[in-house]
Amino acid sequence: MDKKQALDALAALSQETRLDVFRLLVQVGQRGLPAGDIGNRLGVRQNTMSANLAILTQAGLIHSVREGRSIRYFADMDGVSGLLGFLMENCCGGAPELCQPVIAKLTCAC
């Protein structure tokens, strides 16, 4: 991930609804959620949700799969890993062992 991609991802997450969507998709994991269910769970209208989902998709933080007339959304864990890797690149001033508690906390055992 480069600086522009990281800035796009951080900008996407800097809005309350988009942050809530992203966290919800991380929470539900590999099963993802249809767009309508995301909107219902968060109390967000369809047109507003569509715009927020598009921004998160463009930022590389979520991806979708069409299922008939519905679209199911998932957290894009590769995008998240890329962002976290960019943020932690060259961490700990050459002492990577200092970063291990943070890295262990970020490692998903799911």
Coordinates of N, CA and C in Angstrom, one line a residue:
M1 N 0.9 -1.2 0.0 CA 0.0 0.0 0.0 C 0.9 1.2 0.0
D2 N 0.5 2.2 -0.8 CA 1.3 3.5 -0.8 C 0.5 4.5 0.0
K3 N 1.2 5.7 0.1 CA 0.6 6.8 1.0 C -0.8 7.2 0.5
K4 N -1.0 7.3 -0.8 CA -2.3 7.8 -1.3 C -3.4 6.8 -0.9
Q5 N -3.1 5.5 -1.1 CA -4.1 4.5 -0.7 C -4.4 4.5 0.8
A6 N -3.3 4.7 1.6 CA -3.5 4.8 3.0 C -4.4 6.0 3.4
L7 N -4.1 7.1 2.7 CA -4.9 8.3 3.0 C -6.4 8.1 2.6
D8 N -6.6 7.4 1.5 CA -8.0 7.1 1.0 C -8.7 6.2 2.0
A9 N -8.0 5.2 2.5 CA -8.6 4.3 3.5 C -8.9 5.0 4.8
L10 N -8.0 5.8 5.3 CA -8.2 6.6 6.5 C -9.3 7.6 6.4
A11 N -9.4 8.2 5.2 CA -10.4 9.2 5.0 C -11.8 8.5 4.9
A12 N -11.8 7.3 4.3 CA -13.1 6.5 4.3 C -13.6 6.2 5.7
L13 N -12.6 5.8 6.6 CA -13.0 5.5 7.9 C -13.2 6.6 8.9
S14 N -13.0 7.8 8.4 CA -13.1 9.0 9.2 C -14.5 9.5 9.3
Q15 N -15.5 8.8 8.7 CA -16.9 9.2 8.8 C -17.6 8.2 9.6
E16 N -18.5 8.6 10.5 CA -19.1 7.7 11.5 C -19.9 6.5 10.9
T17 N -20.7 6.7 9.9 CA -21.4 5.6 9.3 C -20.5 4.6 8.6
R18 N -19.5 5.1 7.9 CA -18.6 4.2 7.2 C -17.8 3.4 8.2
L19 N -17.4 4.1 9.3 CA -16.7 3.3 10.4 C -17.6 2.2 11.0
D20 N -18.8 2.6 11.2 CA -19.8 1.6 11.7 C -20.0 0.4 10.8
V21 N -20.1 0.7 9.5 CA -20.2 -0.3 8.5 C -19.0 -1.2 8.5
F22 N -17.8 -0.6 8.4 CA -16.6 -1.4 8.4 C -16.5 -2.3 9.6
R23 N -16.8 -1.8 10.8 CA -16.7 -2.6 12.0 C -17.7 -3.7 12.0
L24 N -18.9 -3.4 11.5 CA -20.0 -4.5 11.4 C -19.5 -5.6 10.5
L25 N -19.0 -5.2 9.4 CA -18.5 -6.3 8.4 C -17.3 -7.1 9.0
V26 N -16.5 -6.4 9.7 CA -15.4 -7.2 10.4 C -16.0 -8.1 11.4
Q27 N -17.0 -7.7 12.1 CA -17.6 -8.5 13.2 C -18.3 -9.7 12.6
V28 N -19.0 -9.6 11.5 CA -19.7 -10.7 10.9 C -18.8 -11.7 10.2
G29 N -17.6 -11.2 9.8 CA -16.6 -12.1 9.3 C -17.0 -12.6 7.8
Q30 N -16.6 -13.8 7.6 CA -16.7 -14.4 6.2 C -18.1 -14.5 5.6
R31 N -19.1 -14.5 6.4 CA -20.4 -14.6 5.9 C -20.9 -13.3 5.3
G32 N -20.3 -12.1 5.6 CA -20.7 -10.9 5.1 C -22.1 -10.5 5.3
L33 N -22.6 -9.5 4.7 CA -24.0 -9.1 4.9 C -24.5 -8.4 3.6
P34 N -25.8 -8.7 3.3 CA -26.4 -7.9 2.1 C -26.5 -6.5 2.5
A35 N -26.5 -5.6 1.5 CA -26.5 -4.2 1.7 C -27.7 -3.8 2.5
G36 N -28.9 -4.3 2.2 CA -30.1 -4.0 2.9 C -30.0 -4.3 4.4
D37 N -29.4 -5.4 4.8 CA -29.2 -5.8 6.2 C -28.3 -4.8 6.9
I38 N -27.2 -4.4 6.2 CA -26.3 -3.4 6.8 C -27.1 -2.1 7.1
G39 N -27.8 -1.6 6.2 CA -28.6 -0.4 6.4 C -29.6 -0.6 7.5
N40 N -30.3 -1.7 7.6 CA -31.3 -2.0 8.6 C -30.6 -2.0 10.0
R41 N -29.5 -2.7 10.1 CA -28.8 -2.9 11.4 C -28.3 -1.5 11.9
L42 N -27.9 -0.7 11.0 CA -27.3 0.6 11.4 C -28.3 1.8 11.3
G43 N -29.6 1.5 10.8 CA -30.6 2.5 10.7 C -30.2 3.6 9.7
V44 N -29.7 3.2 8.6 CA -29.3 4.1 7.5 C -30.1 3.9 6.3
R45 N -30.6 4.9 5.6 CA -31.4 4.8 4.4 C -30.5 4.2 3.3
Q46 N -31.2 3.6 2.3 CA -30.6 2.9 1.2 C -29.7 3.8 0.4
N47 N -30.1 5.0 0.0 CA -29.3 5.8 -0.9 C -28.0 6.3 -0.1
T48 N -28.1 6.6 1.2 CA -27.0 7.0 2.0 C -26.0 5.8 2.1
M49 N -26.6 4.6 2.4 CA -25.8 3.4 2.5 C -25.0 3.1 1.2
S50 N -25.7 3.2 0.1 CA -25.0 2.9 -1.2 C -23.8 3.8 -1.4
A51 N -23.9 5.1 -1.1 CA -22.8 6.0 -1.2 C -21.7 5.6 -0.3
N52 N -22.0 5.3 1.0 CA -20.9 4.9 1.9 C -20.3 3.6 1.5
L53 N -21.0 2.6 1.1 CA -20.5 1.4 0.6 C -19.5 1.6 -0.6
A54 N -19.9 2.5 -1.5 CA -19.0 2.8 -2.6 C -17.7 3.4 -2.2
I55 N -17.8 4.3 -1.2 CA -16.5 4.9 -0.7 C -15.6 3.9 -0.1
L56 N -16.2 3.0 0.7 CA -15.4 2.0 1.4 C -14.8 1.0 0.4
T57 N -15.6 0.7 -0.6 CA -15.1 -0.2 -1.7 C -13.9 0.4 -2.4
Q58 N -14.1 1.7 -2.8 CA -13.1 2.4 -3.6 C -11.8 2.5 -2.7
A59 N -11.9 2.6 -1.4 CA -10.8 2.7 -0.5 C -10.1 1.3 -0.3
G60 N -10.7 0.2 -0.8 CA -10.1 -1.1 -0.6 C -10.3 -1.7 0.7
L61 N -11.3 -1.2 1.4 CA -11.6 -1.8 2.8 C -12.7 -2.8 2.8
I62 N -13.6 -2.8 1.8 CA -14.6 -3.8 1.7 C -14.7 -4.3 0.2
H63 N -15.3 -5.4 0.0 CA -15.6 -5.9 -1.4 C -17.0 -6.5 -1.4
S64 N -17.5 -6.8 -2.6 CA -18.8 -7.3 -2.7 C -18.9 -8.4 -3.7
V65 N -20.0 -9.2 -3.5 CA -20.4 -10.3 -4.4 C -21.9 -10.2 -4.7
R66 N -22.2 -10.2 -6.0 CA -23.6 -10.1 -6.4 C -24.2 -11.5 -6.2
E67 N -25.4 -11.5 -5.5 CA -26.2 -12.7 -5.3 C -27.6 -12.5 -5.9
G68 N -27.8 -12.7 -7.1 CA -29.1 -12.4 -7.8 C -29.3 -10.9 -7.8
R69 N -30.4 -10.5 -7.2 CA -30.6 -9.0 -7.1 C -30.0 -8.3 -5.9
S70 N -29.4 -9.1 -5.1 CA -28.8 -8.5 -3.9 C -27.3 -8.5 -4.0
I71 N -26.7 -7.6 -3.2 CA -25.2 -7.5 -3.2 C -24.8 -7.8 -1.7
R72 N -23.9 -8.7 -1.5 CA -23.4 -9.0 -0.2 C -22.0 -8.4 -0.1
Y73 N -21.8 -7.7 1.1 CA -20.5 -7.0 1.3 C -19.7 -7.7 2.4
F74 N -18.4 -7.6 2.3 CA -17.5 -8.3 3.2 C -16.3 -7.3 3.5
A75 N -15.8 -7.4 4.7 CA -14.6 -6.6 5.0 C -13.5 -7.2 4.2
D76 N -12.7 -6.4 3.6 CA -11.5 -6.8 2.7 C -10.3 -6.9 3.6
M77 N -10.0 -8.1 4.1 CA -9.0 -8.2 5.1 C -7.6 -8.0 4.5
D78 N -7.4 -8.2 3.1 CA -6.2 -7.9 2.5 C -6.0 -6.3 2.5
G79 N -7.0 -5.6 2.3 CA -7.0 -4.1 2.3 C -6.6 -3.7 3.7
V80 N -7.3 -4.3 4.7 CA -7.0 -3.9 6.1 C -5.5 -4.2 6.5
S81 N -5.1 -5.4 6.0 CA -3.7 -5.8 6.3 C -2.7 -4.8 5.7
G82 N -3.0 -4.4 4.4 CA -2.2 -3.4 3.7 C -2.1 -2.1 4.5
L83 N -3.3 -1.7 5.0 CA -3.3 -0.4 5.7 C -2.5 -0.5 7.0
L84 N -2.7 -1.6 7.7 CA -2.0 -1.8 9.0 C -0.5 -1.9 8.8
G85 N -0.2 -2.7 7.7 CA 1.3 -2.8 7.3 C 1.9 -1.5 7.0
F86 N 1.2 -0.6 6.3 CA 1.7 0.7 5.9 C 1.9 1.5 7.2
L87 N 0.9 1.5 8.1 CA 1.0 2.3 9.3 C 2.1 1.8 10.3
M88 N 2.4 0.5 10.2 CA 3.4 0.0 11.1 C 4.8 -0.3 10.5
E89 N 4.9 0.1 9.2 CA 6.1 -0.1 8.5 C 7.2 0.6 9.2
N90 N 8.4 0.0 9.4 CA 9.5 0.6 10.0 C 9.2 0.9 11.5
C91 N 8.4 0.2 12.1 CA 8.0 0.5 13.5 C 9.1 0.2 14.5
C92 N 9.0 0.7 15.6 CA 9.8 0.5 16.8 C 11.3 0.8 16.6
G93 N 11.6 1.7 15.7 CA 13.0 2.1 15.6 C 14.0 1.0 15.5
G94 N 13.7 0.0 14.7 CA 14.7 -1.1 14.5 C 14.7 -2.1 15.5
A95 N 13.7 -2.1 16.4 CA 13.5 -3.1 17.5 C 12.2 -3.8 17.3
P96 N 12.0 -4.6 16.3 CA 10.7 -5.2 16.0 C 10.0 -6.0 17.2
E97 N 10.9 -6.4 18.1 CA 10.3 -7.2 19.2 C 9.4 -6.3 20.1
L98 N 9.6 -5.0 20.0 CA 8.7 -4.1 20.7 C 7.3 -4.0 20.1
C99 N 7.2 -4.3 18.8 CA 5.9 -4.3 18.1 C 5.1 -5.6 18.3
Q100 N 5.8 -6.6 18.8 CA 5.1 -7.9 18.9 C 3.7 -7.9 19.7
P101 N 3.6 -7.2 20.8 CA 2.3 -7.1 21.5 C 1.2 -6.5 20.6
V102 N 1.6 -5.5 19.8 CA 0.6 -4.9 18.9 C 0.2 -5.9 17.8
I103 N 1.2 -6.5 17.2 CA 1.0 -7.4 16.1 C 0.2 -8.6 16.6
A104 N 0.5 -9.1 17.8 CA -0.3 -10.3 18.3 C -1.7 -9.9 18.5
K105 N -2.0 -8.7 18.9 CA -3.4 -8.2 19.1 C -4.1 -8.1 17.8
L106 N -3.4 -7.8 16.7 CA -4.0 -7.6 15.4 C -4.2 -8.9 14.7
T107 N -3.6 -9.9 15.1 CA -3.6 -11.2 14.4 C -5.0 -11.9 14.7
C108 N -5.7 -12.2 13.7 CA -7.0 -12.8 13.8 C -6.9 -14.3 13.8
A109 N -7.4 -14.9 14.8 CA -7.4 -16.4 14.9 C -8.7 -17.0 14.5
C110 N -9.4 -16.3 13.6 CA -10.7 -16.8 13.2 C -10.6 -17.6 11.9

